Short mmCIF file of N, CA, C and O in Angstrom, two decimals:
data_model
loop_
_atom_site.label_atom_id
_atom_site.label_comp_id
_atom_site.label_asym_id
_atom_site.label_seq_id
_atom_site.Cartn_x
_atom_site.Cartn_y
_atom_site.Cartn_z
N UNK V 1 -2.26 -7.31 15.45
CA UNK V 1 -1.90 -7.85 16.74
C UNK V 1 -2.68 -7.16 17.84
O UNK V 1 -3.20 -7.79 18.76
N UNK V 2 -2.75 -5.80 17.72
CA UNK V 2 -3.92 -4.90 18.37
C UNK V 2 -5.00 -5.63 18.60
O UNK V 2 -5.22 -6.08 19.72
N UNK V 3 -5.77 -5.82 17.60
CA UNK V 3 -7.03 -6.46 17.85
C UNK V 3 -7.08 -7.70 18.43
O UNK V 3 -8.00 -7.96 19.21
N UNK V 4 -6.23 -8.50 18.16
CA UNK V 4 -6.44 -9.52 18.45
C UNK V 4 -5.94 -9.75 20.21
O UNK V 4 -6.25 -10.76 20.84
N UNK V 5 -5.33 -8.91 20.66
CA UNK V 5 -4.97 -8.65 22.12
C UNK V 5 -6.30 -8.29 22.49
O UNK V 5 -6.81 -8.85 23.46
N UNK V 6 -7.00 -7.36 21.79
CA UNK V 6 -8.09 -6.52 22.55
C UNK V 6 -9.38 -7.86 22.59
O UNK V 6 -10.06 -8.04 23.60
N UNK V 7 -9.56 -8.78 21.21
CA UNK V 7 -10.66 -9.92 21.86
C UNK V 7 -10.46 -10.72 22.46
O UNK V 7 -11.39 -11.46 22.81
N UNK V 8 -9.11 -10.95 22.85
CA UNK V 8 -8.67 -11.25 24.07
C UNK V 8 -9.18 -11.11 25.43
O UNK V 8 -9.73 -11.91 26.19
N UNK V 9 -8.80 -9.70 25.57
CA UNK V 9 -9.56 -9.07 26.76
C UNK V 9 -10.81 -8.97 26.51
O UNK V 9 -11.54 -9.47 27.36
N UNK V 10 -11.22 -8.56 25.76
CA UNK V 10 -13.04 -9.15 25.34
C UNK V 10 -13.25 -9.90 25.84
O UNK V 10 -13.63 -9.81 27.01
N UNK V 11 -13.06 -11.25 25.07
CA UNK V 11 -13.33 -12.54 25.83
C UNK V 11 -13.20 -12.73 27.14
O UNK V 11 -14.08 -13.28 27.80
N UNK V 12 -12.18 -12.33 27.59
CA UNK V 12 -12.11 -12.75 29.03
C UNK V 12 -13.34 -12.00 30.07
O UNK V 12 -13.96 -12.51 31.00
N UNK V 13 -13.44 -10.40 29.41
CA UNK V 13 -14.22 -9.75 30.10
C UNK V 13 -15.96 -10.50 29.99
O UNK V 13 -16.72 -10.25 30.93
N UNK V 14 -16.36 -11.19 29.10
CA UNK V 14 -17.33 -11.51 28.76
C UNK V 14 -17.49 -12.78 29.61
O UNK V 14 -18.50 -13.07 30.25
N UNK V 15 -16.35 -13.49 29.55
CA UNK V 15 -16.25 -14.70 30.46
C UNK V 15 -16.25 -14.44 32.31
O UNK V 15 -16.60 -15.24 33.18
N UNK V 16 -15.72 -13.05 32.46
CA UNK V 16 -15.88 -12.91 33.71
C UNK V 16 -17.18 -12.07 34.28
O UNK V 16 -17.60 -11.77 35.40
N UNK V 17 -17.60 -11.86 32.89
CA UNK V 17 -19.51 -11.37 33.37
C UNK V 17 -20.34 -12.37 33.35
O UNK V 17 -21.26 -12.52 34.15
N UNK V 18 -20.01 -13.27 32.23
CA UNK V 18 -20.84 -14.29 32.84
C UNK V 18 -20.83 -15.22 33.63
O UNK V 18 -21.58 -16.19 33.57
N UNK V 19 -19.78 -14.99 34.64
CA UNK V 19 -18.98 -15.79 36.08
C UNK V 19 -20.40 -14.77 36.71
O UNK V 19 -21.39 -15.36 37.14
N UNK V 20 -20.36 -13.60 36.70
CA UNK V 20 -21.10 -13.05 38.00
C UNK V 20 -22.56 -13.03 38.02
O UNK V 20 -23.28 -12.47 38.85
N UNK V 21 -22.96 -13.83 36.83
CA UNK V 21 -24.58 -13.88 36.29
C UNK V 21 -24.39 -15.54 36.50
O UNK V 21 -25.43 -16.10 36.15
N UNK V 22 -23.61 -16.29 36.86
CA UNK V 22 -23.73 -17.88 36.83
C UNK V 22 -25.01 -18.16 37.84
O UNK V 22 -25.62 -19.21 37.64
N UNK V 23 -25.49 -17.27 38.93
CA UNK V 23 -26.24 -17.95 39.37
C UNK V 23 -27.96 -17.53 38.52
O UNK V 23 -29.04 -18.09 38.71
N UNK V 24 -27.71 -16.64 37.81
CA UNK V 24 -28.82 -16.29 37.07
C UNK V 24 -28.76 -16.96 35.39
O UNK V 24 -28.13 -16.57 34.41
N UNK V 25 -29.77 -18.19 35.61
CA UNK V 25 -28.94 -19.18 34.29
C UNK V 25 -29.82 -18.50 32.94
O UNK V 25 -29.67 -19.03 31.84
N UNK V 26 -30.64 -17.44 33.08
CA UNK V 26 -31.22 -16.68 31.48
C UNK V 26 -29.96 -15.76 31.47
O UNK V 26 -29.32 -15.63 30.43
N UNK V 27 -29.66 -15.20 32.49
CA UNK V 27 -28.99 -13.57 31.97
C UNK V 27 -27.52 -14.50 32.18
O UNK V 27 -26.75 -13.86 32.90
N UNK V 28 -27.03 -15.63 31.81
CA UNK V 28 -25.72 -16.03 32.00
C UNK V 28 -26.02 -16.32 30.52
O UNK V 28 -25.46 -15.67 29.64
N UNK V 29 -26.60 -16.97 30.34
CA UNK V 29 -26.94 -17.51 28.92
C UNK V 29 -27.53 -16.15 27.94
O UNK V 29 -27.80 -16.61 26.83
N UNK V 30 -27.66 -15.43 27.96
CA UNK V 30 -27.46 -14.11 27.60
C UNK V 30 -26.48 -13.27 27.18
O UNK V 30 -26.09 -12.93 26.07
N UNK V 31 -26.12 -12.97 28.46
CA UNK V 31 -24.69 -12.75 28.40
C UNK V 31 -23.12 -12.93 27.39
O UNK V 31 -22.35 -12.25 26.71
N UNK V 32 -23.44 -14.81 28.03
CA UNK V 32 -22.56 -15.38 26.98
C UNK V 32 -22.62 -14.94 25.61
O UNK V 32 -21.72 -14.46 24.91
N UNK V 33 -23.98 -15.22 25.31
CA UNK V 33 -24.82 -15.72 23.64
C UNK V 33 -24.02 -13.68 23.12
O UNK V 33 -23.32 -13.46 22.14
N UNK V 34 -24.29 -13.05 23.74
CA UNK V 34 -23.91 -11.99 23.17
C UNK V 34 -22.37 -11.69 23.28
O UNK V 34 -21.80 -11.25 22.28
N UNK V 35 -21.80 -11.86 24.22
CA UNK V 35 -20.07 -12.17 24.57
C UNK V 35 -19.79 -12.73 22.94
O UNK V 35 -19.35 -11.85 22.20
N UNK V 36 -19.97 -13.95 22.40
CA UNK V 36 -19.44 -14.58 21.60
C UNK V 36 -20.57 -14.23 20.05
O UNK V 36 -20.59 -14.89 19.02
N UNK V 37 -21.31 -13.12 20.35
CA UNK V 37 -21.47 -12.52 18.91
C UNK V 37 -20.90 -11.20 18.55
O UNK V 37 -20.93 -10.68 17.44
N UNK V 38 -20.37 -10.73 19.63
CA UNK V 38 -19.76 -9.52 19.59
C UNK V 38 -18.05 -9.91 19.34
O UNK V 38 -17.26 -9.30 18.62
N UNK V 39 -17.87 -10.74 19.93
CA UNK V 39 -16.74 -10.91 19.56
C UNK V 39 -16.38 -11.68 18.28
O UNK V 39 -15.37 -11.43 17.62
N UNK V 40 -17.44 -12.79 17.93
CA UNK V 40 -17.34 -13.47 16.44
C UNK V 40 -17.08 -12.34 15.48
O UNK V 40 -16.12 -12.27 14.72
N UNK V 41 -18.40 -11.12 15.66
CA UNK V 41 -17.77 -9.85 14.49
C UNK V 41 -17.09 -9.30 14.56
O UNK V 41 -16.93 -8.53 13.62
N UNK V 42 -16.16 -9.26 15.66
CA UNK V 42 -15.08 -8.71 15.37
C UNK V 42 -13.94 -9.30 15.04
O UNK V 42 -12.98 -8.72 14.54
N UNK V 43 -14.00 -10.70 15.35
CA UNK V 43 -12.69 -11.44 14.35
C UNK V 43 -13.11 -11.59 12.74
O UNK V 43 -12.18 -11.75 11.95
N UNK V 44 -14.51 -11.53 12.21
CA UNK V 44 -14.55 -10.90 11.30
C UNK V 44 -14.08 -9.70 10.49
O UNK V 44 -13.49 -9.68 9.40
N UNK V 45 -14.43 -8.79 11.21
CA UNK V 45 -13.75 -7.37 11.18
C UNK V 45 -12.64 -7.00 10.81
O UNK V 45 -12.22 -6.11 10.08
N UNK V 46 -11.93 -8.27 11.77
CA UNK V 46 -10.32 -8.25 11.70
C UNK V 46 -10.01 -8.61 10.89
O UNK V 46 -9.03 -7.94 10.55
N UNK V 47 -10.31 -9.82 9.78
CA UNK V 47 -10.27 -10.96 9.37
C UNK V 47 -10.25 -9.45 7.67
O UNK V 47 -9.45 -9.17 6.78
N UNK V 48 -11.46 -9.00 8.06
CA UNK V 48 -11.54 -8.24 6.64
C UNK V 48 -10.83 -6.65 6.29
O UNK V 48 -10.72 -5.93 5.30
N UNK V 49 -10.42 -6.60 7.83
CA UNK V 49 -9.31 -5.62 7.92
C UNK V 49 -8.11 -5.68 7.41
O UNK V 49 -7.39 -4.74 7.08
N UNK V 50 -7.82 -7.25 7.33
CA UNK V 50 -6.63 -7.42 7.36
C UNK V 50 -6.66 -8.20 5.72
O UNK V 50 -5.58 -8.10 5.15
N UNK V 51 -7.41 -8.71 5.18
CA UNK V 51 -7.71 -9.37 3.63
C UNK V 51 -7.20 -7.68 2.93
O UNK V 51 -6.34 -7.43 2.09
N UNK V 52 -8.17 -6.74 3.70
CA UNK V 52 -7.98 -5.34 2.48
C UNK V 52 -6.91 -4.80 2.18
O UNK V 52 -6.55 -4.23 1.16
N UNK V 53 -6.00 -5.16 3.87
CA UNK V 53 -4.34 -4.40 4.34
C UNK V 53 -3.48 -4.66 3.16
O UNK V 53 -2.79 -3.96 2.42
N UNK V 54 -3.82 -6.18 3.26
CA UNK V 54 -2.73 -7.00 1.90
C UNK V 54 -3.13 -6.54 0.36
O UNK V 54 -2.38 -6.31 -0.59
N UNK V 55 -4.40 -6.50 0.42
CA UNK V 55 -4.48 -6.12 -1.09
C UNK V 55 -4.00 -4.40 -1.31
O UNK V 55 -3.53 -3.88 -2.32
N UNK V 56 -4.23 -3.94 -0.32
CA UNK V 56 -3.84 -2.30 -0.39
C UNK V 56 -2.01 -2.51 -0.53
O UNK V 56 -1.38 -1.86 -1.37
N UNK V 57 -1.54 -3.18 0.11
CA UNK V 57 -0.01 -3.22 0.19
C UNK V 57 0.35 -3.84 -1.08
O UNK V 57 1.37 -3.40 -1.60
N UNK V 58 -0.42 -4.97 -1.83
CA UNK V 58 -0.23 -5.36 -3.06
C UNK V 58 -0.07 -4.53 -4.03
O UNK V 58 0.92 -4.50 -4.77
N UNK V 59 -1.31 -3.60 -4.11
CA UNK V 59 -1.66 -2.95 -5.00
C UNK V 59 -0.26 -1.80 -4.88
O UNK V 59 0.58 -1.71 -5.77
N UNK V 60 -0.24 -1.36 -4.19
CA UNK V 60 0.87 0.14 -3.48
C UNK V 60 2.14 -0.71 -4.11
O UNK V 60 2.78 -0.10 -4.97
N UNK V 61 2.57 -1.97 -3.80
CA UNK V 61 3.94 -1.97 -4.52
C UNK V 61 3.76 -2.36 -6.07
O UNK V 61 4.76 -2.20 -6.77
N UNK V 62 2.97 -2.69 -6.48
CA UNK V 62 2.66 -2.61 -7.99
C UNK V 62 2.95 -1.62 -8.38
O UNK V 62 3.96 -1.53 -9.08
N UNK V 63 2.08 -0.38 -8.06
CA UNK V 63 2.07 1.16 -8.49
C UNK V 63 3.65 1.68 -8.54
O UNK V 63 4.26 2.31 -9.40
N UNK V 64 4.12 1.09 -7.10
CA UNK V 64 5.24 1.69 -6.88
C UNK V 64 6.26 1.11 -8.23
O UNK V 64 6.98 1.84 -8.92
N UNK V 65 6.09 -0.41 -8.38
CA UNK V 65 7.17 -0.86 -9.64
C UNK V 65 7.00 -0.39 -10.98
O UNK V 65 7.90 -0.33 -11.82
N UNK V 66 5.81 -0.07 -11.14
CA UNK V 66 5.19 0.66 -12.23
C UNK V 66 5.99 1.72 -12.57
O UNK V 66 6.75 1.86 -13.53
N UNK V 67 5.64 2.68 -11.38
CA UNK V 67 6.15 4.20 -11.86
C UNK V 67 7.31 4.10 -11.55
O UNK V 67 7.62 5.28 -11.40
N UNK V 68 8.54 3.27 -11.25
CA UNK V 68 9.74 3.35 -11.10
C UNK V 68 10.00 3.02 -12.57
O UNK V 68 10.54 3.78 -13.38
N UNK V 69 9.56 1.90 -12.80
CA UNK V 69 9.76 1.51 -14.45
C UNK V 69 9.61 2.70 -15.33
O UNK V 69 10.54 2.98 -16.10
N UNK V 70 8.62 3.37 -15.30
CA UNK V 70 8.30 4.25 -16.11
C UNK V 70 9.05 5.60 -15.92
O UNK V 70 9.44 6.17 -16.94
N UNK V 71 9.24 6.03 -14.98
CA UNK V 71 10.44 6.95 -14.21
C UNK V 71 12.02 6.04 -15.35
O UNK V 71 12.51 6.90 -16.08
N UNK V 72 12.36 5.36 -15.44
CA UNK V 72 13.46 5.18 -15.61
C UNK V 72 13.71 5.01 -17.50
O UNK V 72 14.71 5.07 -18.22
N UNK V 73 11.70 4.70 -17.86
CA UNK V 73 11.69 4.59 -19.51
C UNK V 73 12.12 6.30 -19.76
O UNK V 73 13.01 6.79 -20.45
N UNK V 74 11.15 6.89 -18.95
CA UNK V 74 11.27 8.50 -19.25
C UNK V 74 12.76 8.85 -18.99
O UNK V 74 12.95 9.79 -19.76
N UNK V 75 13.81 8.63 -18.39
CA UNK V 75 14.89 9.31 -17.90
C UNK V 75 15.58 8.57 -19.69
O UNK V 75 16.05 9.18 -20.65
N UNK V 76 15.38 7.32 -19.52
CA UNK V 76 16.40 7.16 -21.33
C UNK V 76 15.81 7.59 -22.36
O UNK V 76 16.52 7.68 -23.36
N UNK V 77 14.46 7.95 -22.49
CA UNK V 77 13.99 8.52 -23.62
C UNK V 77 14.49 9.79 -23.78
O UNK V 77 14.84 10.32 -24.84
N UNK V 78 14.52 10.51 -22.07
CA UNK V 78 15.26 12.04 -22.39
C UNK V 78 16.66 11.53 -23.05
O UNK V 78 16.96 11.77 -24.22
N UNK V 79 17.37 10.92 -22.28
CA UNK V 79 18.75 10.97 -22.75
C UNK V 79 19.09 10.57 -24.44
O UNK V 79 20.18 10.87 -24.95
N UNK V 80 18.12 9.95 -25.10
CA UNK V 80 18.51 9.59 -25.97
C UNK V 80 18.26 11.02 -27.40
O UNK V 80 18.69 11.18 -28.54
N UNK V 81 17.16 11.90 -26.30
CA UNK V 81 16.71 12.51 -27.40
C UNK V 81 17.83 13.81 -27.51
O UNK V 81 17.98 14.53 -28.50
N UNK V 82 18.66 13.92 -26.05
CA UNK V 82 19.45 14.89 -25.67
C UNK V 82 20.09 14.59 -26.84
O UNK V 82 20.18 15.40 -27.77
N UNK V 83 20.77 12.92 -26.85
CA UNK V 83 22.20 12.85 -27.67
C UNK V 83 21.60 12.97 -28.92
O UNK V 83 22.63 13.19 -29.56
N UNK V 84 20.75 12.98 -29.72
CA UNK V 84 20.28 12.67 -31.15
C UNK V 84 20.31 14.61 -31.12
O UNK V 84 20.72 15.02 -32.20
N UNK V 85 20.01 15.61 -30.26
CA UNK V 85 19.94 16.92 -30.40
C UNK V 85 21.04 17.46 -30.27
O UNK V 85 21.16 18.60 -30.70
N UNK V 86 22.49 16.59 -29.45
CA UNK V 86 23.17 16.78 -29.46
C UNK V 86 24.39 16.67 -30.81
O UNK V 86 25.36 17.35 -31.16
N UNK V 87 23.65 15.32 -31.35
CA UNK V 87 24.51 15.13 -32.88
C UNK V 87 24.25 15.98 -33.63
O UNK V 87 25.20 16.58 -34.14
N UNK V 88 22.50 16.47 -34.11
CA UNK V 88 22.29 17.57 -34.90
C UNK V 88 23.12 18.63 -34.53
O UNK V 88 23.80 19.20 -35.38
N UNK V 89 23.16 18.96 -33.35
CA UNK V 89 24.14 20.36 -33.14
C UNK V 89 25.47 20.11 -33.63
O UNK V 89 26.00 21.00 -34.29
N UNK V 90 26.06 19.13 -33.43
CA UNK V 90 27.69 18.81 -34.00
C UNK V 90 27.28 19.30 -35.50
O UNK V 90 27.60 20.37 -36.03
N UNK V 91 26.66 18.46 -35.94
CA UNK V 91 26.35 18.63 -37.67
C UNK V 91 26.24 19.91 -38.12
O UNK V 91 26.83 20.00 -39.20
N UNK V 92 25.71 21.03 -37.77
CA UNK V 92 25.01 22.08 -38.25
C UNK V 92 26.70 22.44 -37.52
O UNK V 92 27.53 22.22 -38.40
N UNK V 93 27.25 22.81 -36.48
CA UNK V 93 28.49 23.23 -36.47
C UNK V 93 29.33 22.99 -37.35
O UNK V 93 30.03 23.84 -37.90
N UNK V 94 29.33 21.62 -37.58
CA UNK V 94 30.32 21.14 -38.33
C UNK V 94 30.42 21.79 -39.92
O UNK V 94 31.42 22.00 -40.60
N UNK V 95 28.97 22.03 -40.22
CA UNK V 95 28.97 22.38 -41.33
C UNK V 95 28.93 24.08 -42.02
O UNK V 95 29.28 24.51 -43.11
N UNK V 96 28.29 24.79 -40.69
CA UNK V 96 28.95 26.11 -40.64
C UNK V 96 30.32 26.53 -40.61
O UNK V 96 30.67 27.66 -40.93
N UNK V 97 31.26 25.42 -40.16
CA UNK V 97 32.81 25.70 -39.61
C UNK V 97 33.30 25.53 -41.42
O UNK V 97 34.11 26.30 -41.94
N UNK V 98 32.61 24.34 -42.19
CA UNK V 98 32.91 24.16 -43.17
C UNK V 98 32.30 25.28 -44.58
O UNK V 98 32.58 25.37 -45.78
N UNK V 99 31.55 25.84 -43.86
CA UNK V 99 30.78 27.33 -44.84
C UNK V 99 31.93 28.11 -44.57
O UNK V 99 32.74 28.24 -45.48
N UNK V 100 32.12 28.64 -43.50
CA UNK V 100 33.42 29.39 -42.88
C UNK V 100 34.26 29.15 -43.52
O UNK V 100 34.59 30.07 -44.27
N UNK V 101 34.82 28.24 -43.60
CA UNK V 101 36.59 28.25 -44.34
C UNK V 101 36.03 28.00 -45.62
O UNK V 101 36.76 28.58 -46.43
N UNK V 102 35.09 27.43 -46.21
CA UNK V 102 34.88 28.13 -48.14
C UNK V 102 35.24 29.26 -48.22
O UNK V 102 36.03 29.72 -49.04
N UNK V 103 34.45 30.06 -46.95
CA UNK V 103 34.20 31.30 -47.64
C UNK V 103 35.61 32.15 -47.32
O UNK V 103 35.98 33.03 -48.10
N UNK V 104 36.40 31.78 -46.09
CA UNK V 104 37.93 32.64 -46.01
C UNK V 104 38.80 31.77 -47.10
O UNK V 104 39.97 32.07 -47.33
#
């Protein structure tokens, strides 16, 4: 929106220089011819400023769904490996408690 306020005032400024060159019809025609190439590249400019913005914002929430996904594979892979380390531990208790009373 920046820019496009500012070739705004561009334009106008270009339009009101070549108001003060109107009676000089090379340097009005000059003037202009450069007014409206300076400003054509910059709605270019804008144009490719703003094509990259979107693909950068595309790309950024991709990444972002990505590593949330993957953030959340990693959080159940821990948990699952907790409880599978957690059963072995029951077991090996369970079965020391059962060495224990053989042996009393």
């Amino acid at each position: 929106e920046k820019m496009k306020s500012f070739l705004k005032v561009l334009g106008q400024f270009f339009d009101a220089e070549a108001a003060c060159y109107a009676k000089e019809d090379m340097a009005h025609a000059a003037a202009e011819g450069a007014g409206e190439s300076i400003i054509s590249l910059l709605e270019v400019v804008e144009s490719d400023f703003t094509k990259d913005l979107d693909e950068m914002t595309s790309t950024e929430e991709s990444a972002q769904a990505a590593f949330e996904a993957q953030t959340k594979e990693n959080e159940i892979e821990k948990a699952t490996k907790e409880s599978t380390e957690l059963d072995k531990s029951a077991a090996e208790t369970s079965s020391d408690r059962s060495g224990v009373q053989e042996e009393l």
